[in-house]
CSV table of C-alpha atoms in Angstrom, one decimal:
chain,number,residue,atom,x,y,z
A,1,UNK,CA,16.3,6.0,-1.8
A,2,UNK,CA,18.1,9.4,-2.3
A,3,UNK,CA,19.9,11.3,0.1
A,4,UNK,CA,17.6,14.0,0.5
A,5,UNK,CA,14.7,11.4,1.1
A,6,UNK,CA,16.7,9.5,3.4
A,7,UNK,CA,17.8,12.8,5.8
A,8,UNK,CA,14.5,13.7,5.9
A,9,UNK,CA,12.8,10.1,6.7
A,10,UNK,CA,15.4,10.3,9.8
A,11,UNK,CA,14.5,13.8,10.8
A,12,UNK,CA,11.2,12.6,10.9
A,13,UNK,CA,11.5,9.4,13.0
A,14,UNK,CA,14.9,9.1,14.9
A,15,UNK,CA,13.8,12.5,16.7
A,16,UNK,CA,16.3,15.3,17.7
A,17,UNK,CA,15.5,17.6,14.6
A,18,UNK,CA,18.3,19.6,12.6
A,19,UNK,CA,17.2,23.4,12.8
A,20,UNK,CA,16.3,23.2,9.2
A,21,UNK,CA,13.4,20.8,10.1
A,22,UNK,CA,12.5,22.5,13.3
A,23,UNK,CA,11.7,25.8,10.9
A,24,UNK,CA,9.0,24.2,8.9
A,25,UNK,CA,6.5,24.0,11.7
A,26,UNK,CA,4.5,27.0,11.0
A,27,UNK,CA,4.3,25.3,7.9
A,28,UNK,CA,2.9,22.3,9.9
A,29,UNK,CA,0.5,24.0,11.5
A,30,UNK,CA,-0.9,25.4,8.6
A,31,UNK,CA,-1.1,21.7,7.0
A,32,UNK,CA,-2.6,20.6,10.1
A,33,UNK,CA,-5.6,23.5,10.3
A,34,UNK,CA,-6.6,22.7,6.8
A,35,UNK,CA,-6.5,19.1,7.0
A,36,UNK,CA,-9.0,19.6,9.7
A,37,UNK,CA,-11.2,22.2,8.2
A,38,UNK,CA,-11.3,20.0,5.4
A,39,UNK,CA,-12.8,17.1,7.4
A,40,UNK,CA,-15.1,19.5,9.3
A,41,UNK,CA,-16.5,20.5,6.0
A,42,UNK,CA,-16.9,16.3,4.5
A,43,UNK,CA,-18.3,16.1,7.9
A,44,UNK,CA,-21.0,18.8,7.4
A,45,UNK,CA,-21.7,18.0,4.0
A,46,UNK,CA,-21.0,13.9,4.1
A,47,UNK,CA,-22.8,12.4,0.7
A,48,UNK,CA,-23.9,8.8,1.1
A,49,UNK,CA,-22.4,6.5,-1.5
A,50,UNK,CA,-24.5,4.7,-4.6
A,51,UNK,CA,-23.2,1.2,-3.6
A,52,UNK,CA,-21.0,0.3,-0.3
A,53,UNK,CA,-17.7,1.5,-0.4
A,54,UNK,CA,-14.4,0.9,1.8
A,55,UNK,CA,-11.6,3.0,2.2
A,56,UNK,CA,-8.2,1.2,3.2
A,57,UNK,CA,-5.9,4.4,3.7
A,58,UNK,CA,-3.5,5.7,6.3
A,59,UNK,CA,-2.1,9.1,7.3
A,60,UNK,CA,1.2,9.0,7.1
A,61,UNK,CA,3.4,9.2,3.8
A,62,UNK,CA,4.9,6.4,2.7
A,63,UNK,CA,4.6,2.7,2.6
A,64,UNK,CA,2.3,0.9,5.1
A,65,UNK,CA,1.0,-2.3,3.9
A,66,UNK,CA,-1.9,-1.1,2.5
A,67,UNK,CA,-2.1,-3.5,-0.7
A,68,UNK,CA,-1.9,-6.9,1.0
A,69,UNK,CA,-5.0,-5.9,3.1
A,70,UNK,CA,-7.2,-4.8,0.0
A,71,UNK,CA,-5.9,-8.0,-1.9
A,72,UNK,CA,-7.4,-9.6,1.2
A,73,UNK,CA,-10.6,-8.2,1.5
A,74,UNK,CA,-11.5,-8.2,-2.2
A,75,UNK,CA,-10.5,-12.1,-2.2
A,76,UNK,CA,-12.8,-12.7,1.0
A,77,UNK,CA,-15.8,-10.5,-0.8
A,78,UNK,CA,-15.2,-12.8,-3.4
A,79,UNK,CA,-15.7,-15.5,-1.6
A,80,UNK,CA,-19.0,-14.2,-0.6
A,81,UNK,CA,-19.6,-14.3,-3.8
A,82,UNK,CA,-19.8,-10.7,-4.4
A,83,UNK,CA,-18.7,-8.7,-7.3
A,84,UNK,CA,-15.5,-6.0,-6.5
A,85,UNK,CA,-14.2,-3.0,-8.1
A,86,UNK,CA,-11.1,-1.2,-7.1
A,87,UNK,CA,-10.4,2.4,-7.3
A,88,UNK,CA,-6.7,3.8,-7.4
A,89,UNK,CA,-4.6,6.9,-8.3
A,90,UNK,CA,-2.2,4.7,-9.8
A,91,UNK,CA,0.8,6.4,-7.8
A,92,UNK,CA,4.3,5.8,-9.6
A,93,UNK,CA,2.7,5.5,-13.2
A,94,UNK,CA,3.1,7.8,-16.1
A,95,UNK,CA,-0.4,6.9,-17.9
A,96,UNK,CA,-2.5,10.5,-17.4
A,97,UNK,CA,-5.5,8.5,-19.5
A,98,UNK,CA,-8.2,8.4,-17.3
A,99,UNK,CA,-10.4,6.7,-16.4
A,100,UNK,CA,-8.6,3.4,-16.8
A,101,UNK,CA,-9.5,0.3,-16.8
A,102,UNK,CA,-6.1,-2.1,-15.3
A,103,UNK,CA,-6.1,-5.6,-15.8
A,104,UNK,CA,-3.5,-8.5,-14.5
A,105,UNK,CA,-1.4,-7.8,-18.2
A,106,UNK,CA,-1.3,-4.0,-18.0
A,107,UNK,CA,2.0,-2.3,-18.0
A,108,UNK,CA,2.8,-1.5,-14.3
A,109,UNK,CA,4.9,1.6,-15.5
A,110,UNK,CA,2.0,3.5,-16.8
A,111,UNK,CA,-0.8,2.6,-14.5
A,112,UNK,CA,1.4,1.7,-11.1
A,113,UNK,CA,2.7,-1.1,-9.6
A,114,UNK,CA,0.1,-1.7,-7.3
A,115,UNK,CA,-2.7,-1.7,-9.2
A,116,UNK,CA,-1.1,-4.0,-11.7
A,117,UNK,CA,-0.4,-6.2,-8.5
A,118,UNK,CA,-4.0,-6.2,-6.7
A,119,UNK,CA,-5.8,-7.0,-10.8
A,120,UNK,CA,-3.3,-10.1,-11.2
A,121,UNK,CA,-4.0,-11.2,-7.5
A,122,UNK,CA,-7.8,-10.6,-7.5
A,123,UNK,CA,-9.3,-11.1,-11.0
A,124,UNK,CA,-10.9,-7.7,-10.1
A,125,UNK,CA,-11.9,-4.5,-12.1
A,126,UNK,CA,-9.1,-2.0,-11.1
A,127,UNK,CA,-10.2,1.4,-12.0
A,128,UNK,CA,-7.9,4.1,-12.5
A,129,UNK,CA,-8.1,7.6,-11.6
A,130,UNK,CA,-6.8,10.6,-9.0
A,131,UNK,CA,-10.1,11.8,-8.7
A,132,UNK,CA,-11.9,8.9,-6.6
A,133,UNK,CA,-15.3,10.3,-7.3
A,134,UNK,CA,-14.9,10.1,-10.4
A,135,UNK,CA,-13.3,6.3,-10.4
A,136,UNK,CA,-16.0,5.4,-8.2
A,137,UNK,CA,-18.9,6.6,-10.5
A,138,UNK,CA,-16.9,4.6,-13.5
A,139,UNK,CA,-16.8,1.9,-11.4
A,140,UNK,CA,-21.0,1.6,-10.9
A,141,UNK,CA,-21.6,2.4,-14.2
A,142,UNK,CA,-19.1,-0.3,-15.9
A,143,UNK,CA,-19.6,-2.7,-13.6
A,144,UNK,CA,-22.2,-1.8,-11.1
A,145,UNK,CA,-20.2,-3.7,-8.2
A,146,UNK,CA,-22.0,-4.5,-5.1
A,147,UNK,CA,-18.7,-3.7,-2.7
A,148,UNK,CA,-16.2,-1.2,-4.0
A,149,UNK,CA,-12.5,-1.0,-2.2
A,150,UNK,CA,-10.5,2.2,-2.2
A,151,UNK,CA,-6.7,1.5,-2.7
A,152,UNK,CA,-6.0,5.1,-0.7
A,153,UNK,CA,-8.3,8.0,-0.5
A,154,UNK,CA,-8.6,8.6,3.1
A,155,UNK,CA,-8.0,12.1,2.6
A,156,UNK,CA,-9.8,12.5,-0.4
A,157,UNK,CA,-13.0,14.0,1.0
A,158,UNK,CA,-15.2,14.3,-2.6
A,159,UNK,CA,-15.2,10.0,-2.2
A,160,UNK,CA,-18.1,9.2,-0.6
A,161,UNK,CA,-17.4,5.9,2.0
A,162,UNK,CA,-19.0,3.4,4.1
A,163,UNK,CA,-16.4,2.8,6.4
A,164,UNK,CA,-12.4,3.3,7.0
A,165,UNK,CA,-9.7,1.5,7.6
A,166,UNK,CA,-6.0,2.9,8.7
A,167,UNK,CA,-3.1,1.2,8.7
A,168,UNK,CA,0.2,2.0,10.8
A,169,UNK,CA,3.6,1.2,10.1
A,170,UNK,CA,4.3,-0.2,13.6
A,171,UNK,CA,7.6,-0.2,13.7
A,172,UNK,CA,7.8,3.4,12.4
A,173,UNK,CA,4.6,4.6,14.1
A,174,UNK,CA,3.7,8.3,13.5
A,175,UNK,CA,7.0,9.7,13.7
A,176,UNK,CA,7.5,12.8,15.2
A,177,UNK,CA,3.7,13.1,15.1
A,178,UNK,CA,4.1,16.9,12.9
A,179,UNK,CA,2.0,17.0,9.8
A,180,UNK,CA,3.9,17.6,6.3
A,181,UNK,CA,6.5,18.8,6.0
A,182,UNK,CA,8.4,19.2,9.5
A,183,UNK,CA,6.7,15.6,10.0
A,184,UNK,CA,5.2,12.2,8.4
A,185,UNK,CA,1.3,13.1,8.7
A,186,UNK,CA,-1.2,13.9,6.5
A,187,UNK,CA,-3.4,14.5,8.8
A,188,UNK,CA,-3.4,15.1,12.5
A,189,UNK,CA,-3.0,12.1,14.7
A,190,UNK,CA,-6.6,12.5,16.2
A,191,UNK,CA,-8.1,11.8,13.2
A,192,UNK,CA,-7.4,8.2,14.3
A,193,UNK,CA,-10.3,8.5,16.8
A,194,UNK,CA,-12.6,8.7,14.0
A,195,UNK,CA,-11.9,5.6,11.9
A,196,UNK,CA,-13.5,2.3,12.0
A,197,UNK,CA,-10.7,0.1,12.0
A,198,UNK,CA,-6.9,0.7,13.0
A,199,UNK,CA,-4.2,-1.8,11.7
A,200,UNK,CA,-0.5,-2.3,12.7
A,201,UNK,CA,1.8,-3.8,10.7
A,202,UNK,CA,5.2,-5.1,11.8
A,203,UNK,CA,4.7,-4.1,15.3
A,204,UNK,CA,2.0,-3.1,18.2
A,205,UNK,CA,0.1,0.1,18.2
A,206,UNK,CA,-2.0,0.7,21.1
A,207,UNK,CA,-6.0,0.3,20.1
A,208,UNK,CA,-4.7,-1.4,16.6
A,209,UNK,CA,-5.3,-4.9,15.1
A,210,UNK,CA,-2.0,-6.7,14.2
A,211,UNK,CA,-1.9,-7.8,11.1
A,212,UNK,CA,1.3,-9.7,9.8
A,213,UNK,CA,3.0,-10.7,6.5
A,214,UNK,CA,2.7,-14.4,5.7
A,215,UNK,CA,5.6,-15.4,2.9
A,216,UNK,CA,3.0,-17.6,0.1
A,217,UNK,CA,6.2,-18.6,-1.1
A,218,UNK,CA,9.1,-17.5,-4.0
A,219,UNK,CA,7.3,-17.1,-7.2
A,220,UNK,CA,10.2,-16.6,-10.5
A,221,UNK,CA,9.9,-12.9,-11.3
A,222,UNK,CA,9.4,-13.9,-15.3
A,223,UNK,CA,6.1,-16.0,-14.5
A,224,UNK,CA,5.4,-19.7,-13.2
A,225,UNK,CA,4.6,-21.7,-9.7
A,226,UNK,CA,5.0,-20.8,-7.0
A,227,UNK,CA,7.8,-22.4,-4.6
A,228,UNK,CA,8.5,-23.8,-1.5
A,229,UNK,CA,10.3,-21.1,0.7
A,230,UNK,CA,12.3,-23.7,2.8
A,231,UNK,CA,13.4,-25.4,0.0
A,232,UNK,CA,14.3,-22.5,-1.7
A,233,UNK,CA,15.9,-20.6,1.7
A,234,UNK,CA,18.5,-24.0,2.0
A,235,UNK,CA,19.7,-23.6,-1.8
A,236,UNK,CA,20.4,-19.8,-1.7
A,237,UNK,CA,20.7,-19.1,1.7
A,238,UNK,CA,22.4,-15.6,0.6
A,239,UNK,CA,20.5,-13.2,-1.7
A,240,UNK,CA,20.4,-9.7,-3.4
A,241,UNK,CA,17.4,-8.0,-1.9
A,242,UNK,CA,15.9,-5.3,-3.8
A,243,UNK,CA,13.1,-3.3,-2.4
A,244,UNK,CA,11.5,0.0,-3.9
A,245,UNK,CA,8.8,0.1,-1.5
A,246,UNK,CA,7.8,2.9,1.3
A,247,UNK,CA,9.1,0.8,3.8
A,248,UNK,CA,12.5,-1.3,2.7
A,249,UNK,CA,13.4,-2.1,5.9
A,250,UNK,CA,9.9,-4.0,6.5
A,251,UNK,CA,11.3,-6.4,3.7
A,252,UNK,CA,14.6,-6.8,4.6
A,253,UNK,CA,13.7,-7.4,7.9
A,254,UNK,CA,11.4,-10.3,6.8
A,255,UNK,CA,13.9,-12.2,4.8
A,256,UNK,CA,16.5,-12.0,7.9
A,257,UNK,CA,13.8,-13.6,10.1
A,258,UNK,CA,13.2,-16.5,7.4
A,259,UNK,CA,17.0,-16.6,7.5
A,260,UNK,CA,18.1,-15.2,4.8
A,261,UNK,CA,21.5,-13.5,4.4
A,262,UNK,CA,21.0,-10.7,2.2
A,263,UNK,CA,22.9,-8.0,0.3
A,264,UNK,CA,20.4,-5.2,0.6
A,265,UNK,CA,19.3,-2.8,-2.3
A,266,UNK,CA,17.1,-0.1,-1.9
A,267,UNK,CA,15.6,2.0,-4.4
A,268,UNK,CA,12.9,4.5,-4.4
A,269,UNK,CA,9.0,3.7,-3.8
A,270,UNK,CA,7.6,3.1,-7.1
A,271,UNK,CA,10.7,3.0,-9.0
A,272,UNK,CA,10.9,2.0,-12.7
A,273,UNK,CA,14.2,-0.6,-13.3
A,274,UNK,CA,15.9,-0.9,-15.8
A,275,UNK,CA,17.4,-4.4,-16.4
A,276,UNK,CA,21.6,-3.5,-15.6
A,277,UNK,CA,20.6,-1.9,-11.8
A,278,UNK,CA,19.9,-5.2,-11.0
A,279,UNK,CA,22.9,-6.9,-12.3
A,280,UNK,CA,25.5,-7.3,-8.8
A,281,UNK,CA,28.4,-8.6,-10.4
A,282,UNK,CA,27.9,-12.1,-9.0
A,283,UNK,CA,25.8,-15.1,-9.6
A,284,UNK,CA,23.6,-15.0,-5.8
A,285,UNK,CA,19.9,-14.4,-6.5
A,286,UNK,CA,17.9,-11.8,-6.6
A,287,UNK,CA,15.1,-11.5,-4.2
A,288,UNK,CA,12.5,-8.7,-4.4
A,289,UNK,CA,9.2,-7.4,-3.1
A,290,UNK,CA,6.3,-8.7,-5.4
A,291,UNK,CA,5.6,-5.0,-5.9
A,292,UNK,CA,8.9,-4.3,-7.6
A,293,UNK,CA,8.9,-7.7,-9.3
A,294,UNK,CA,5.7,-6.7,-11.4
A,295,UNK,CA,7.8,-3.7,-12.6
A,296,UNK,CA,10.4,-6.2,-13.5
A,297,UNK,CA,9.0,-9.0,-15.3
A,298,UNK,CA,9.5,-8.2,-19.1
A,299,UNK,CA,12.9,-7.8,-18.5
A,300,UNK,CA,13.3,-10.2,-15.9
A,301,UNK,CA,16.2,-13.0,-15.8
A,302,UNK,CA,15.8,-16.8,-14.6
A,303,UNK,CA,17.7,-16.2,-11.0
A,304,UNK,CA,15.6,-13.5,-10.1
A,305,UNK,CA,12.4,-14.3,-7.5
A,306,UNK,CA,9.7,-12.3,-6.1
A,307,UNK,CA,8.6,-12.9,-2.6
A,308,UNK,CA,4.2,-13.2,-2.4
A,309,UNK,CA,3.0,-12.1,0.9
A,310,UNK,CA,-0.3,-12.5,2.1
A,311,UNK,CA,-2.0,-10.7,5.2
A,312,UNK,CA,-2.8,-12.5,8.0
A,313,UNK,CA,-5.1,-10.9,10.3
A,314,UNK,CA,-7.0,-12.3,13.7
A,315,UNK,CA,-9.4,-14.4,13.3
A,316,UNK,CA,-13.0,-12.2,11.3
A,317,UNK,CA,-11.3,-9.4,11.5
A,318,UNK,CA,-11.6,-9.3,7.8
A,319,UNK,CA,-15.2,-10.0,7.9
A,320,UNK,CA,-16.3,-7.8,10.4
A,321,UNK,CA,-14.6,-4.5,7.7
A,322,UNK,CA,-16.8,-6.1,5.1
A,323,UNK,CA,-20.1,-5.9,7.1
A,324,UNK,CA,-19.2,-3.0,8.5
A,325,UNK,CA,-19.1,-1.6,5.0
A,326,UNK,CA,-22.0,-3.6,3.4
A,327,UNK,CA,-24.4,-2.4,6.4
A,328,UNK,CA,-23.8,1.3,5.7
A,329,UNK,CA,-26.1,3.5,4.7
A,330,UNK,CA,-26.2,3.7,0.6
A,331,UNK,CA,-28.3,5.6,-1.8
């Protein structure tokens, strides 16, 4: 994470702002009047969607857990038996080929890490495209889906959805509660009030569901079985942990409750490695986010391991977003 990126994550959620900070809210405000005249006007012209569709967004910048949730729902709508499409802007990728099809062997530098991640977890279609309308219409027309799952999108108002989800960081909540750029929001916190289902992660949120982040296991970054945390956890009880994720802290927090003793190495969200920033100097494993380990596999070495999490949420939670968005209205 850079310097600049880091003072300004602290301005906005450690509190007492520098001046500099404090001087962007007229900017603030003005983010925060269009955000809402921009919702006034999906309101007054809302479109109901071809086929049932489910955004999984938030509203702050930033990592909040997004990915293991829509990983979750597509494999429980797959269990239903029905068929899933994904749509995605592909954040952190270079490709500008769209629309784009990403499979489990693309290359996570040109289409995004997460994509790559949620086709290799899922077996499902990811499509690729910033404009969601337009990766949603792909989507029918390739392969007419019965459920399609928006990786992000909230606040793209063209996309036409069935249902919302939000997830908070609740550790890092909303902030300073200012909209961009003298704060973390997107949008203003009341939009909250409108979505159908609020998530926390890593902490409560008043009116959210918990959802928590169940290790699968340690997985080698190159390809193979999974394996057994404990096992692994009493034979390298100290590791390098990388993390280039919104959030670091969320990771490195998790491996210091599974009782890890780490070296911590942060990079930026969505950064592409190159093979030498992850040599240490010493022969301790490397430990990393499955994110950042799809990013690193064609390079990747035989002591470095990626960490699968899954989301674990109470009990039909899951279910109740899936009917919520398969009851909608479509066209």
């Amino acid at each position: 994470m850079g310097k600049l990126e880091n003072w300004v994550e602290k301005q906005w959620y450690q509190g007492n702002p520098s001046g500099w900070m404090s001087a962007l809210k007229p900017l603030s405000m003005l983010v925060s009047m269009e955000a809402r005249r921009r919702l006034k006007r999906f309101h007054r012209r809302r479109q109901i969607p071809p086929v049932p569709v489910l955004v999984v967004g938030n509203i702050t910048v930033g990592g909040t857990g997004k990915t293991p949730l829509v990983i979750a729902l597509v494999e429980a709508a797959h269990q239903r038996g029905l068929t899933v499409a994904v749509i995605s802007r592909g954040y952190g990728g270079t490709t500008t080929d769209y629309p784009q099809v990403v499979r489990a062997d693309s290359n996570a530098l040109e289409v995004g890490d997460e994509p790559v991640l949620i086709a290799r977890r899922t077996g499902a279609p990811v499509i690729l495209n910033p404009d969601r309308r337009a990766a949603l219409d792909y989507a029918i027309e390739r392969f007419n889906p019965q459920l399609v799952i928006s990786d992000d999108g909230l606040q793209h108002y063209a996309l036409p959805r069935s249902a919302e989800v939000v997830v908070i960081d609740g550790q890092r909540g909303l902030g300073n509660g200012q909209c961009l750029p003298a704060g973390p929001l997107r949008e203003p916190a009341e939009r909250l009030k409108e979505v159908d289902f609020l998530i926390s992660t890593g902490g409560g949120w008043a009116g959210a569901h918990p959802m928590l982040m169940h290790p699968a296991g340690v997985a080698p970054v190159a390809g193979g079985e999974i394996q057994d945390l404990v096992a692994f956890q009493r034979r390298a009880p100290q590791v390098h942990a990388v993390a280039g994720i919104g959030n670091p802290k969320r990771f490195f927090n998790l491996l210091n409750l599974l009782g890890f003793s780490i070296k911590p190495h942060v990079f930026p969200d969505h950064h592409a490695y190159r093979a030498e920033e992850l040599h240490f100097g010493d022969d301790l494993p490397v430990l990393m986010t499955e994110k950042d380990a799809v990013k690193c596999a064609p390079f990747a070495e035989p002591n470095w391991w990626a960490l699968p999490v899954e989301a674990r949420l109470p009990d039909g939670l899951v279910e109740q977003m899936l009917d919520r968005a398969l009851n909608g209205e479509t066209a």
